Amino acid sequence: AQKVTQAQTEISVVEKEDVTLDCVYETRDTTYYLFWYKQPPSGELVFLIRRNSFDEQNEISGRYSWNFQKSTSSFNFTITASQVVDSAVYFCALSNTNAGKSTFGDGTTLTVKP
Amino acid sequence: GAVVSQHPSRVICKSGTSVKIECRSLDFQATTMFWYRQFPKQSLMLMATSNEGSKATYEQGVEKDKFLINHASLTLSTLTVTSAHPEDSSFYICSATDKGVRSPLHFGNGTRLTVT
């Protein structure tokens, strides 16, 4: 069975602070995909990143960066110089295929205060 | 880019009535669509996998007679909540993928159902 754990239920930071959202996963599959999504108050899911299990390279996209470590089964997400618009619920998800059904973590609610 | 359209975005219905939610892939053919349910302040829980031209596969604990799924074409899947009750009030969101193995999953904007 697959499982995704986002231990941080809520995080509150002040604007311009850096913040890291943790994600730990469990799977018996050797090939799998990890995702991060942003869900603003309006409800839609915004895709942020997909990473397959064979690619452990860290990725940076603007103020966002991701640290994938298979040794610790973690796929952490860091926002640098946070902004108020980053306030949302962030979900980490796991799938055994590129676009198959996903197992979601419980989400981390990030509040960035001005 | 690829877009998944979900309609309606919000619906309020009376207890005992049925509600149909549509999920359309706008610029790609979706061989598979997924339906999720999200209760307030909770995670997304997969309800069922909808494959074009075949019966949906429901997750354990999801009543297939209550949540009817029809994937009649490569661009449309519908979820009908039959005889809705207040406990069915939730956020329903679909996702879809096309045939390409490298294609990502695209999510609709969700439907907020309130049953009074």
mmCIF file of C-alpha atoms in Angstrom, chain A residues 9-92:
data_model
loop_
_atom_site.group_PDB
_atom_site.id
_atom_site.type_symbol
_atom_site.label_atom_id
_atom_site.label_comp_id
_atom_site.label_asym_id
_atom_site.label_seq_id
_atom_site.Cartn_x
_atom_site.Cartn_y
_atom_site.Cartn_z
ATOM 1 C CA THR A 9 -0.606 20.416 9.415
ATOM 2 C CA GLU A 10 -0.213 24.181 9.489
ATOM 3 C CA ILE A 11 2.705 26.524 9.047
ATOM 4 C CA SER A 12 2.669 30.267 9.526
ATOM 5 C CA VAL A 13 5.500 32.492 8.397
ATOM 6 C CA VAL A 14 6.074 36.150 7.814
ATOM 7 C CA GLU A 15 6.567 37.389 4.293
ATOM 8 C CA LYS A 16 10.098 36.980 2.907
ATOM 9 C CA GLU A 17 10.879 34.085 5.193
ATOM 10 C CA ASP A 18 11.919 30.781 3.676
ATOM 11 C CA VAL A 19 9.711 27.803 4.453
ATOM 12 C CA THR A 20 10.085 24.071 3.872
ATOM 13 C CA LEU A 21 7.147 21.715 3.589
ATOM 14 C CA ASP A 22 7.950 18.123 4.413
ATOM 15 C CA CYS A 23 6.722 15.038 2.602
ATOM 16 C CA VAL A 24 7.568 11.447 3.449
ATOM 17 C CA TYR A 25 6.244 8.589 1.384
ATOM 18 C CA GLU A 26 5.953 4.816 1.535
ATOM 19 C CA THR A 27 5.690 2.504 -1.431
ATOM 20 C CA ARG A 28 6.825 -0.953 -2.465
ATOM 21 C CA ASP A 29 7.010 0.024 -6.108
ATOM 22 C CA THR A 30 10.427 0.546 -7.638
ATOM 23 C CA THR A 31 8.992 2.944 -10.169
ATOM 24 C CA TYR A 32 6.810 5.697 -8.853
ATOM 25 C CA TYR A 33 6.046 9.360 -9.259
ATOM 26 C CA LEU A 34 5.862 12.126 -6.724
ATOM 27 C CA PHE A 35 3.903 15.325 -7.094
ATOM 28 C CA TRP A 36 3.295 18.594 -5.344
ATOM 29 C CA TYR A 37 0.082 20.541 -5.784
ATOM 30 C CA LYS A 38 -1.074 23.903 -4.514
ATOM 31 C CA GLN A 39 -4.703 24.404 -3.560
ATOM 32 C CA PRO A 40 -5.610 28.061 -3.029
ATOM 33 C CA PRO A 41 -8.832 29.028 -1.217
ATOM 34 C CA SER A 42 -10.727 28.892 -4.503
ATOM 35 C CA GLY A 43 -10.265 25.135 -4.478
ATOM 36 C CA GLU A 44 -8.616 24.215 -7.731
ATOM 37 C CA LEU A 45 -5.511 22.073 -7.699
ATOM 38 C CA VAL A 46 -2.483 23.683 -9.243
ATOM 39 C CA PHE A 47 0.192 21.294 -10.425
ATOM 40 C CA LEU A 48 3.662 22.325 -9.260
ATOM 41 C CA ILE A 49 6.019 19.460 -10.011
ATOM 42 C CA ARG A 50 6.282 15.809 -10.956
ATOM 43 C CA ARG A 51 9.337 13.724 -10.202
ATOM 44 C CA ASN A 52 9.916 10.085 -11.089
ATOM 45 C CA SER A 53 11.748 7.697 -8.815
ATOM 46 C CA PHE A 54 14.782 7.456 -11.061
ATOM 47 C CA ASP A 55 15.485 11.138 -11.051
ATOM 48 C CA GLU A 56 16.912 12.306 -7.754
ATOM 49 C CA GLN A 57 18.132 15.608 -9.038
ATOM 50 C CA ASN A 58 16.895 18.528 -7.052
ATOM 51 C CA GLU A 59 14.906 21.068 -8.965
ATOM 52 C CA ILE A 60 14.564 24.796 -8.712
ATOM 53 C CA SER A 61 11.843 26.848 -10.330
ATOM 54 C CA GLY A 62 11.969 30.475 -9.371
ATOM 55 C CA ARG A 63 11.354 30.710 -5.639
ATOM 56 C CA TYR A 64 10.380 27.045 -5.459
ATOM 57 C CA SER A 65 12.784 24.186 -4.961
ATOM 58 C CA TRP A 66 12.378 20.513 -4.305
ATOM 59 C CA ASN A 67 14.681 18.066 -2.540
ATOM 60 C CA PHE A 68 14.101 14.419 -3.416
ATOM 61 C CA GLN A 69 15.979 11.866 -1.321
ATOM 62 C CA LYS A 70 15.188 8.212 -1.894
ATOM 63 C CA SER A 71 17.357 7.178 1.045
ATOM 64 C CA THR A 72 14.941 8.851 3.421
ATOM 65 C CA SER A 73 11.844 8.543 1.211
ATOM 66 C CA SER A 74 11.353 12.254 1.337
ATOM 67 C CA PHE A 75 10.338 14.852 -1.215
ATOM 68 C CA ASN A 76 10.489 18.206 0.513
ATOM 69 C CA PHE A 77 9.383 21.505 -0.940
ATOM 70 C CA THR A 78 10.987 24.837 -0.111
ATOM 71 C CA ILE A 79 9.626 28.265 -0.871
ATOM 72 C CA THR A 80 12.249 30.984 -0.721
ATOM 73 C CA ALA A 81 11.315 34.529 0.187
ATOM 74 C CA SER A 82 7.692 33.617 0.752
ATOM 75 C CA GLN A 83 4.914 35.934 -0.357
ATOM 76 C CA VAL A 84 1.342 36.399 0.798
ATOM 77 C CA VAL A 85 0.142 34.846 -2.466
ATOM 78 C CA ASP A 86 1.861 31.615 -1.470
ATOM 79 C CA SER A 87 -0.779 31.118 1.212
ATOM 80 C CA ALA A 88 -2.599 27.913 0.318
ATOM 81 C CA VAL A 89 -2.863 24.254 1.141
ATOM 82 C CA TYR A 90 -0.043 22.233 -0.376
ATOM 83 C CA PHE A 91 -0.438 18.560 -1.118
ATOM 84 C CA CYS A 92 2.218 15.984 -1.777
#
